[in-house]
mmCIF file of C-alpha atoms in Angstrom:
data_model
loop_
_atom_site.group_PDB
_atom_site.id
_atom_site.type_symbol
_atom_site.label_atom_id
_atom_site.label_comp_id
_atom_site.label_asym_id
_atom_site.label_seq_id
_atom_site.Cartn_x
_atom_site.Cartn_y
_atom_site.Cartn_z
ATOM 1 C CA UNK Z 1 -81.120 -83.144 123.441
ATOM 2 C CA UNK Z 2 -80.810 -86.482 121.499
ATOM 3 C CA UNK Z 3 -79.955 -84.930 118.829
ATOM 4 C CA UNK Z 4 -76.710 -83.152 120.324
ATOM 5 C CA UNK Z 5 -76.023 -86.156 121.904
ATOM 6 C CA UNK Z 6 -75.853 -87.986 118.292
ATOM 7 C CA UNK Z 7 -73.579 -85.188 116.667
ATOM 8 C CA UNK Z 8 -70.898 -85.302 119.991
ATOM 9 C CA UNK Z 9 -70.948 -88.999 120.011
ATOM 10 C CA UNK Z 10 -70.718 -89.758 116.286
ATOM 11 C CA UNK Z 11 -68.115 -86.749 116.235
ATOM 12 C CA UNK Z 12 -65.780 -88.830 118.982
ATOM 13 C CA UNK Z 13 -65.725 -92.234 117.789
ATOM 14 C CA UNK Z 14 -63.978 -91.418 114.695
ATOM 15 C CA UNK Z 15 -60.450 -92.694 115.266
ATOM 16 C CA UNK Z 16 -57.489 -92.229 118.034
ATOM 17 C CA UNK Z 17 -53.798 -92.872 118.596
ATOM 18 C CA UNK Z 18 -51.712 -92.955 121.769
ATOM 19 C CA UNK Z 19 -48.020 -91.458 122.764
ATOM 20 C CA UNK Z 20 -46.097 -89.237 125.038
ATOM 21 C CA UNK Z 21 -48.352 -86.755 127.010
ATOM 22 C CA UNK Z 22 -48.534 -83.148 124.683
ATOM 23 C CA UNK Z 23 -48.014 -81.238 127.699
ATOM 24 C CA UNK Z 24 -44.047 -82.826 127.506
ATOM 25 C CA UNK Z 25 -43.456 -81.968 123.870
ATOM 26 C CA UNK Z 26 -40.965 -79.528 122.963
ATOM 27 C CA UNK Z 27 -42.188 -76.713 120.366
ATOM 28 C CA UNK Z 28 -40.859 -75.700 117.061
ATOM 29 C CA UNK Z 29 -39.481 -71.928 116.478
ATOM 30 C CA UNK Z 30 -42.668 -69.751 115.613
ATOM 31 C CA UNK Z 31 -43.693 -67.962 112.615
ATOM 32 C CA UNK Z 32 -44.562 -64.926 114.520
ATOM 33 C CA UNK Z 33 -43.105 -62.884 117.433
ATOM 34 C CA UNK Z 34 -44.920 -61.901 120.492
ATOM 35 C CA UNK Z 35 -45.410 -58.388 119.388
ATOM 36 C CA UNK Z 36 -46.678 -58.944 116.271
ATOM 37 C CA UNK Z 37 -48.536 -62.143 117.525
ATOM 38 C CA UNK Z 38 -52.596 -61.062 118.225
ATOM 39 C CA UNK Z 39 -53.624 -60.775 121.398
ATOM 40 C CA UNK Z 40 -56.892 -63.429 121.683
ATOM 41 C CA UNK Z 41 -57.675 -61.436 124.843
ATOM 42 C CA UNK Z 42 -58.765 -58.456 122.601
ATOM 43 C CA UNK Z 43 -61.291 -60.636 120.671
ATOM 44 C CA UNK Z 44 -61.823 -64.134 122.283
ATOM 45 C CA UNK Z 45 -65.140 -63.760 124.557
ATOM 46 C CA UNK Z 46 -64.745 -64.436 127.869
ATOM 47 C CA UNK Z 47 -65.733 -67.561 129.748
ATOM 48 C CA UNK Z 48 -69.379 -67.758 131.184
ATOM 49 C CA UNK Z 49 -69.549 -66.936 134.749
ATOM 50 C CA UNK Z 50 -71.067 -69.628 136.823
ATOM 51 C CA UNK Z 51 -73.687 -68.062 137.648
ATOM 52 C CA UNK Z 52 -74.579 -67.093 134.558
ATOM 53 C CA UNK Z 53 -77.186 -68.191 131.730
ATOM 54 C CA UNK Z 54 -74.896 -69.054 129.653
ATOM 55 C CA UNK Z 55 -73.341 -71.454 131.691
ATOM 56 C CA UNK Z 56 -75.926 -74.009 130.943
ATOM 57 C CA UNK Z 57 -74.155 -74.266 127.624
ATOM 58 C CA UNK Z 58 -71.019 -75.607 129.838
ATOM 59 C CA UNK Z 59 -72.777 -77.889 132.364
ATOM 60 C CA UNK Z 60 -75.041 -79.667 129.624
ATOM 61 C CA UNK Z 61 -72.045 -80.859 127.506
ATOM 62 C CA UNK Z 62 -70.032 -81.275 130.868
ATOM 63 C CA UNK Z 63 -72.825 -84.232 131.633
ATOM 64 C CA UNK Z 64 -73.240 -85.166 128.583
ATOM 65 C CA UNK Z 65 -69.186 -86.152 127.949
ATOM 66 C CA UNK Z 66 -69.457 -88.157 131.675
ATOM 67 C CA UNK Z 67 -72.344 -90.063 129.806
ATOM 68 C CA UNK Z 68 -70.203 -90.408 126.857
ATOM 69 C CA UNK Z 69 -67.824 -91.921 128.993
ATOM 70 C CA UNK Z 70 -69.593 -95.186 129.105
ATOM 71 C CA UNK Z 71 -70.464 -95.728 126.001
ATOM 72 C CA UNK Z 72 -68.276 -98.790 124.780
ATOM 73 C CA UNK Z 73 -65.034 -97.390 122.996
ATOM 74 C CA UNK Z 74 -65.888 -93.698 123.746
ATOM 75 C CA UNK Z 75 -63.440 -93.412 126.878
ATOM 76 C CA UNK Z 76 -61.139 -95.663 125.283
ATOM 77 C CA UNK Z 77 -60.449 -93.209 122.292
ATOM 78 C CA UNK Z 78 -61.022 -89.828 124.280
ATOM 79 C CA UNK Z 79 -58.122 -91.261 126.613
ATOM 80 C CA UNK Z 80 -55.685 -92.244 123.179
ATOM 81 C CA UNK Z 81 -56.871 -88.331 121.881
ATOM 82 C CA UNK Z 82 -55.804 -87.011 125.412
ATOM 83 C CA UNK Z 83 -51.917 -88.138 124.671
ATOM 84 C CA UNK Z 84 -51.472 -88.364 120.903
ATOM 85 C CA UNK Z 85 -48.996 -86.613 119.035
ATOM 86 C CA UNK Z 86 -50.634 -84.548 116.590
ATOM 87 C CA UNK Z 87 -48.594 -85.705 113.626
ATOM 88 C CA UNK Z 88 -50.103 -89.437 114.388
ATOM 89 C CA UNK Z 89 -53.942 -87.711 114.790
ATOM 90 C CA UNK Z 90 -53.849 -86.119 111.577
ATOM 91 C CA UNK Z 91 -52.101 -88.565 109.552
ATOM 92 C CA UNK Z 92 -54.784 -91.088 108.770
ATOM 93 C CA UNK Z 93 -56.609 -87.896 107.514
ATOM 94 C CA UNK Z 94 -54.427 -87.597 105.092
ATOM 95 C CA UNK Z 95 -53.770 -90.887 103.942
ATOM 96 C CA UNK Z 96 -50.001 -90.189 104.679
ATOM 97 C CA UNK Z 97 -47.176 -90.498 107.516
ATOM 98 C CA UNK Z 98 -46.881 -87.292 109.055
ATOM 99 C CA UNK Z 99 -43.463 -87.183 110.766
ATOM 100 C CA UNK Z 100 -39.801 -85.092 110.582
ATOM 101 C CA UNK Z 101 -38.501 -88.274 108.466
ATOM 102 C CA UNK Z 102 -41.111 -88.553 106.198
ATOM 103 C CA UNK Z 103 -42.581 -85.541 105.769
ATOM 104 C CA UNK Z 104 -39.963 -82.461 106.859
ATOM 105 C CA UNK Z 105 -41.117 -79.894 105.047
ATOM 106 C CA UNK Z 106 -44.512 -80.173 105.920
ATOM 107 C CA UNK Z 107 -43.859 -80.770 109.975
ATOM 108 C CA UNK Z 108 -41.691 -77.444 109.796
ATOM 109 C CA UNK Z 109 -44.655 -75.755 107.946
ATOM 110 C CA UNK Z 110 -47.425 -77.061 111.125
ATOM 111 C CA UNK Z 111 -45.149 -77.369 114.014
ATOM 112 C CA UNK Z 112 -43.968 -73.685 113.760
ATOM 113 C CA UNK Z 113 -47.930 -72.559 113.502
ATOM 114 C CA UNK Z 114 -49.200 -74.529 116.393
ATOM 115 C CA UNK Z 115 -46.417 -72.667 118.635
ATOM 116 C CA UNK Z 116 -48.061 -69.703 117.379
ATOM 117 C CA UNK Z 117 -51.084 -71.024 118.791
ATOM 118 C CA UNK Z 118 -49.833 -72.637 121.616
ATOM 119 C CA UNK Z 119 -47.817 -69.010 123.255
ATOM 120 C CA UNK Z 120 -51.245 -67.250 122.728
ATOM 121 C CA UNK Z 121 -53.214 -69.921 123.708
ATOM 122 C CA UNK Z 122 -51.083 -69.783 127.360
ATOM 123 C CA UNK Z 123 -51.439 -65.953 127.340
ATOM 124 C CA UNK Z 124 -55.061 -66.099 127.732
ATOM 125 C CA UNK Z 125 -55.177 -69.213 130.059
ATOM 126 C CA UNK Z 126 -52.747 -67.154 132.299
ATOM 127 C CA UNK Z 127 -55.114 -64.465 132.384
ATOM 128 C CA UNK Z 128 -58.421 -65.780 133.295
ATOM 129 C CA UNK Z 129 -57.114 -69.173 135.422
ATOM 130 C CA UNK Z 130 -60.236 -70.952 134.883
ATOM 131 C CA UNK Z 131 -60.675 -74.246 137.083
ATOM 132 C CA UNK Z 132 -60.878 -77.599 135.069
ATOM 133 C CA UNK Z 133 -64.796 -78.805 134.968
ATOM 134 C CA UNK Z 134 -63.198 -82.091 136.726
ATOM 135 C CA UNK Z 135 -62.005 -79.931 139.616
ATOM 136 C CA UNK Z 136 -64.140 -77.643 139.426
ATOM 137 C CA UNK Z 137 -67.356 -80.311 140.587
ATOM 138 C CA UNK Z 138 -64.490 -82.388 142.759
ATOM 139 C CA UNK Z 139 -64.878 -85.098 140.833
ATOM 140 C CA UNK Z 140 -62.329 -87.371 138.669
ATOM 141 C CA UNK Z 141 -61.716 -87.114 135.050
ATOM 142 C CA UNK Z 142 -61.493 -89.585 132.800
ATOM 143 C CA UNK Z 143 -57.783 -90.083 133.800
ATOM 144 C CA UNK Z 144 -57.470 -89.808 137.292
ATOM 145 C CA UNK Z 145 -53.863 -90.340 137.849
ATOM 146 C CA UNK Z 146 -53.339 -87.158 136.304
ATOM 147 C CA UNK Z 147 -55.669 -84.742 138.399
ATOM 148 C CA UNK Z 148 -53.582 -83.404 140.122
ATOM 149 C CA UNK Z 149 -51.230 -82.177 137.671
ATOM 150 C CA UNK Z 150 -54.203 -80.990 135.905
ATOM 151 C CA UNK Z 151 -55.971 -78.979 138.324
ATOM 152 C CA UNK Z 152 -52.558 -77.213 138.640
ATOM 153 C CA UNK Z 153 -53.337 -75.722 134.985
ATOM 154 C CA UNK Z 154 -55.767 -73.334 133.523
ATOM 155 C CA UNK Z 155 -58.934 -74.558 131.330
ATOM 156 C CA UNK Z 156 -59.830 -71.566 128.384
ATOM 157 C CA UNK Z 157 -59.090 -71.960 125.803
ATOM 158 C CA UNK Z 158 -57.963 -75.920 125.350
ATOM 159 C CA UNK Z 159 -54.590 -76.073 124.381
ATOM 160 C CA UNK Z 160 -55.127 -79.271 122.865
ATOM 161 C CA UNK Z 161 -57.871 -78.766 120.812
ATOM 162 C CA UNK Z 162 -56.397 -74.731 119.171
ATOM 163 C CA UNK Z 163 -53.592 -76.968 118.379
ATOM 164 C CA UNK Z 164 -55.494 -79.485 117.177
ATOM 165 C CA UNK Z 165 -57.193 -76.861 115.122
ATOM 166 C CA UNK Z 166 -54.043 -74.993 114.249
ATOM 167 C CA UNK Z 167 -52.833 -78.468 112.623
ATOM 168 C CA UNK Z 168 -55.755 -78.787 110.372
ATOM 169 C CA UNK Z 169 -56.021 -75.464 109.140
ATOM 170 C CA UNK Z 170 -52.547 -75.749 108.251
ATOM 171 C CA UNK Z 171 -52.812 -79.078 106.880
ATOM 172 C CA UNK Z 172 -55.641 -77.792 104.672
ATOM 173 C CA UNK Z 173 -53.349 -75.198 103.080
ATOM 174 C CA UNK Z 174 -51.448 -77.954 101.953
ATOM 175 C CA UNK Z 175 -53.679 -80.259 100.583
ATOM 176 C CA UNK Z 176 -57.077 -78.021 100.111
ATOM 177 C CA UNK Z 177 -58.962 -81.170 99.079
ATOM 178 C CA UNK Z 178 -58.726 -83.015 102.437
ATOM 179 C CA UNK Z 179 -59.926 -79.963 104.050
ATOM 180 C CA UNK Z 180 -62.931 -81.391 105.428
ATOM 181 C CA UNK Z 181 -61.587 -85.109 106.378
ATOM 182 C CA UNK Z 182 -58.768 -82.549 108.499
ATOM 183 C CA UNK Z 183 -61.762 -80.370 110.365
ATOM 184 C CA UNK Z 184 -63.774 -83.397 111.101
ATOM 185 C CA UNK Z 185 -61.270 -84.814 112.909
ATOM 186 C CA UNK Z 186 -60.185 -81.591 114.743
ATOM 187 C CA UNK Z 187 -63.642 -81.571 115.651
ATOM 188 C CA UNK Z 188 -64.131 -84.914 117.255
ATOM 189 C CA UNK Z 189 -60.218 -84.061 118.871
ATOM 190 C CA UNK Z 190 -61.830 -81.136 120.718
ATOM 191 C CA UNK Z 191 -64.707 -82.889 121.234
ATOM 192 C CA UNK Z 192 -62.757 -85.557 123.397
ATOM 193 C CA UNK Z 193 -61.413 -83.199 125.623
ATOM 194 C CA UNK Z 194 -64.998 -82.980 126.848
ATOM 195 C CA UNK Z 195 -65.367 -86.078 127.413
ATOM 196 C CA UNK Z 196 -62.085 -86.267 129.300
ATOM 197 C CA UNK Z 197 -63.569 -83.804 131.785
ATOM 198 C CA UNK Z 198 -60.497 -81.423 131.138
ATOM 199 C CA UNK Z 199 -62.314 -78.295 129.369
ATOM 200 C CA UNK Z 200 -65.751 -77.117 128.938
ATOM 201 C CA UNK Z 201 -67.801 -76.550 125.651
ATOM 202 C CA UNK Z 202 -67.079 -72.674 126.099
ATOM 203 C CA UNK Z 203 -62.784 -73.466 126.074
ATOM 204 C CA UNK Z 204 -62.990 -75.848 123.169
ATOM 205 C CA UNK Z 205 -65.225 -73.115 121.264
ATOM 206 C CA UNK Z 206 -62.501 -70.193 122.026
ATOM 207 C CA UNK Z 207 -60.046 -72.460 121.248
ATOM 208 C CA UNK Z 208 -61.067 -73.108 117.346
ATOM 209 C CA UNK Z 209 -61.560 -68.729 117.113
ATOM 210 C CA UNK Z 210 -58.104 -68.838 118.731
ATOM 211 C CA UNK Z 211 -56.517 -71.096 115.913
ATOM 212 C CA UNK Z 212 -58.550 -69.256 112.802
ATOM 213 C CA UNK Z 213 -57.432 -65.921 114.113
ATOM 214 C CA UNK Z 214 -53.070 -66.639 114.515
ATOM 215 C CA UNK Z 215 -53.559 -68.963 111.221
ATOM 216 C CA UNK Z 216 -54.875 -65.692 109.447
ATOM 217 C CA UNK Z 217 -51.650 -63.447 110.502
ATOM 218 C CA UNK Z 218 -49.728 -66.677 110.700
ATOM 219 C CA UNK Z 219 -50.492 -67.360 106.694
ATOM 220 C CA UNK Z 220 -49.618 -63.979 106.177
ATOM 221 C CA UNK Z 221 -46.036 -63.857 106.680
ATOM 222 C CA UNK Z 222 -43.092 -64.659 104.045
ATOM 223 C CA UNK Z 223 -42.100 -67.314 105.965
ATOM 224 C CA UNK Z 224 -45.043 -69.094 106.136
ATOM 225 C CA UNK Z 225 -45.828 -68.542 102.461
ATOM 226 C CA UNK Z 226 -41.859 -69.877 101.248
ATOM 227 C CA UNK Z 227 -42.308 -72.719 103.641
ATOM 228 C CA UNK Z 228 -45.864 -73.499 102.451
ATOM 229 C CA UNK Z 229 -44.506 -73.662 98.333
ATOM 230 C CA UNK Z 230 -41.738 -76.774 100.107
ATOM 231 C CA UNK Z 231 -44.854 -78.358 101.985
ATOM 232 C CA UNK Z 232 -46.722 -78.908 98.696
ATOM 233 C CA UNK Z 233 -43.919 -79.726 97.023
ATOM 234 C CA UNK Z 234 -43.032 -82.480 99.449
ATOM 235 C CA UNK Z 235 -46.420 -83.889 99.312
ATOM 236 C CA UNK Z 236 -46.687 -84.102 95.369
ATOM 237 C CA UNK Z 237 -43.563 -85.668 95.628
ATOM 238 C CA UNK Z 238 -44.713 -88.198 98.234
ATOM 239 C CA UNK Z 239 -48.141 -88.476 96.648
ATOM 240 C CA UNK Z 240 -46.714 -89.826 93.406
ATOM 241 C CA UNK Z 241 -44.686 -92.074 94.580
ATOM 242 C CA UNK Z 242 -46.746 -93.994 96.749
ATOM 243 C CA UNK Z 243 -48.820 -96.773 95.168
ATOM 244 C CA UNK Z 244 -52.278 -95.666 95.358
ATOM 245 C CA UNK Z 245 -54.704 -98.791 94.176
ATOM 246 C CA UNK Z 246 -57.043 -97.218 92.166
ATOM 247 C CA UNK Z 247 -60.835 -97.951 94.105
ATOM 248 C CA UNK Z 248 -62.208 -99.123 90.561
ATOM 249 C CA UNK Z 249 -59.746 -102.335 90.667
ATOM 250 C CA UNK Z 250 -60.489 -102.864 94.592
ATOM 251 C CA UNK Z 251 -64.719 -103.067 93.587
ATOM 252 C CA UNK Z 252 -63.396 -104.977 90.823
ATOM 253 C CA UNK Z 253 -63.584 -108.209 93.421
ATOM 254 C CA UNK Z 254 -67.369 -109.130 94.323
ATOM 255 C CA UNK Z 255 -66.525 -109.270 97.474
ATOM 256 C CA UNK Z 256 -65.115 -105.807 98.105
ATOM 257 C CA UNK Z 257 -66.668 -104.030 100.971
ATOM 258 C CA UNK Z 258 -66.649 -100.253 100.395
ATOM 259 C CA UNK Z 259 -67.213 -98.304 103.341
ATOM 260 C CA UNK Z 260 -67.109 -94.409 103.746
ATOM 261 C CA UNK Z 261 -65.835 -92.770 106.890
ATOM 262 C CA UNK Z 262 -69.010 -92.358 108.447
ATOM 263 C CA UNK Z 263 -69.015 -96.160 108.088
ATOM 264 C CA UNK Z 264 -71.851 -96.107 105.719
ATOM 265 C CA UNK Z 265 -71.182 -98.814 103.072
ATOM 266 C CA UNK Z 266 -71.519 -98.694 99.436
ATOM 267 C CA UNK Z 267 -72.988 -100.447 96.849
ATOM 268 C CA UNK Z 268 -70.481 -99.486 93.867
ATOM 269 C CA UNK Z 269 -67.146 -98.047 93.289
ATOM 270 C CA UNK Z 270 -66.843 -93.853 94.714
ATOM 271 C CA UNK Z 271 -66.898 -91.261 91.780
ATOM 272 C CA UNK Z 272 -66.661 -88.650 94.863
ATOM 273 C CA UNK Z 273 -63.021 -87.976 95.360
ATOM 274 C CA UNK Z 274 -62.393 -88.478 98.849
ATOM 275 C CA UNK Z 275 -60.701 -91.343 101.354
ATOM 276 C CA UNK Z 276 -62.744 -94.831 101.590
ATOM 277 C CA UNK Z 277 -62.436 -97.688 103.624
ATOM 278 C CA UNK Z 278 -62.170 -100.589 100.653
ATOM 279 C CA UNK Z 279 -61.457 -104.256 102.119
ATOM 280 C CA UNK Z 280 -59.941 -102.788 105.467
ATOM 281 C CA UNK Z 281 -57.681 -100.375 103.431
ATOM 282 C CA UNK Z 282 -57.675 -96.905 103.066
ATOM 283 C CA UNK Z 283 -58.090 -96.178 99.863
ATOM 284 C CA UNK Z 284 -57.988 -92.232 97.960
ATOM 285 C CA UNK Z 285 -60.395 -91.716 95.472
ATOM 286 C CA UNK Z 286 -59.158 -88.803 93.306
#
C-alpha cells in the first residue's frame, strides 16, 4: 500500500498551472468525423459495478487521493491541474510556449486531436452516466463550489485526463525525444483528477485506452500527417532560434546546482539528453 501511495504522490507533485475552467473552452475542428470516428464503447471495458470485486480498485485510490489531499502542496496543484489550459500543462514539458501565437502549427496539429477525443470521450460518458466518486459518497470534492455543476455530469472516462493524454501523444509525434517528460506529466494530470474527487481510478484508466485508440486512426489520416510535417517544422524553427545555454557552461560555475526532474541533484554536468533544472532554469540537454 505504501508503495502505491509513493508512485500517486510523487506522480502529482510534479508541476501545475491555473486558467479558465476546460469545461468552457471552445474546441478546434476535428480530424475525424463521427462515422469514421471509433466507437470506445466497442472496446473500452466497462466501469466496475459497485458491488463488485473490482471495485476495490476504485475505492482504494478514491481514499487514498482524500489523503493526498492534505499533504502540503498536493491540493494546491490538483486544484491548478483541475482548470489549466492544456497548452500551459504541457508547455514546461517541452521547454517551449505552447500557444496559437507562438506555436500555430503545432496547436492546430493537438487541438484538432483532442476534439477527437473529447466527442468520443462524451459518447461513452452519455452512455453509462456514472456518478462522480464525490457525489457518489455525498461528500465534497476538493472544490466544493463546483459540486453541483459537477454532479450534473458523467464520470467514465475523464475528459480531462483522455485529453490530457490525447495532448501528449500528439506532442510526442512532434518531438519523439520528449516523449517520456510528455507521458509523465499526463500521468500525474490524470492522477490529480483523483485527488480532486471528480473520477475514479477505473475512468482515468479508460480514459488513457480512449486517447491511444482515436490517436491511432487520428494519426492515420492525410490531414493529420500534412499538418504533422508544419508542426515539426515550426518547432525546428522555434528550437533554433531560441538561445539554449548549453548545461556544460551552466556547471561551468562551482556553484551550479543541477537538479533532474525528479528533483534528484547532480554532481556533474548531464551527458543524458533530457530537460534539467540548472540554477532555477530549465535547461535542454541535447
Amino acid at each position: 500500500m505504501k508503495k502505491y501511495f509513493q508512485v500517486l504522490l510523487t506522480a502529482v507533485t510534479l508541476c501545475g498551472f491555473s486558467a479558465a475552467p476546460s469545461w468552457a473552452q471552445k474546441y478546434a475542428e476535428p480530424f475525424l468525423s463521427d462515422e469514421t470516428r471509433p466507437n470506445g464503447l466497442l472496446w473500452l471495458p466497462e466501469p466496475p459495478d459497485l458491488t463488485s470485486g473490482e471495485f476495490t480498485y476504485d475505492f482504494y485510490y478514491y481514499q487514498l487521493g482524500r489523503k493526498l489531499r492534505e499533504v502540503e502542496g498536493v491540493g494546491e496543484q490538483a486544484l491548478s491541474d483541475e482548470s489549466a489550459p492544456l497548452s500551459d500543462v504541457f508547455s514546461e514539458a517541452l521547454d517551449i510556449e505552447l500557444s496559437y501565437e507562438a506555436t500555430p502549427e503545432i496547436m492546430n496539429l493537438v487541438e484538432r486531436a483532442t476534439t477527437d477525443v473529447h466527442r468520443a470521450n462524451t459518447v461513452v460518458k452519455n452512455h453509462y452516466k456514472r456518478v462522480r466518486p464525490f457525489a457518489q459518497f455525498k461528500e465534497p470534492s476538493l472544490k466544493p463550489e463546483t459540486d453541483e455543476e459537477e454532479a450534473a455530469t458523467y464520470s467514465f472516462p475523464s475528459g480531462h485526463s483522455s485529453r490530457g493524454w490525447m495532448y501528449a501523444l500528439v506532442l510526442a509525434s512532434v518531438v519523439p525525444e520528449c516523449a517520456e517528460e510528455l507521458f509523465d506529466r499526463a500521468h500525474a494530470y490524470a492522477d490529480n483528477r483523483i485527488v480532486c474527487g471528480h473520477h475514479w481510478k477505473s475512468d482515468t484508466d479508460a480514459s488513457l485506452m480512449l486517447a491511444a485508440g482515436i490517436f491511432a486512426t487520428v494519426v492515420s489520416t492525410d490531414e493529420y500527417r500534412a499538418q504533422l510535417v508544419k508542426a515539426r517544422e515550426e518547432y525546428e524553427r522555434l528550437k533554433s532560434s531560441t538561445a539554449v545555454r548549453p548545461a556544460e557552461q551552466h556547471a561551468a560555475d562551482s556553484s551550479a546546482a543541477i537538479y533532474d526532474l525528479q528533483g534528484r541533484r547532480l554532481d556533474t554536468a548531464p551527458t543524458v539528453p533530457g530537460v534539467y533544472i540548472i540554477n532555477g532554469q530549465n535547461t535542454v540537454v541535447k
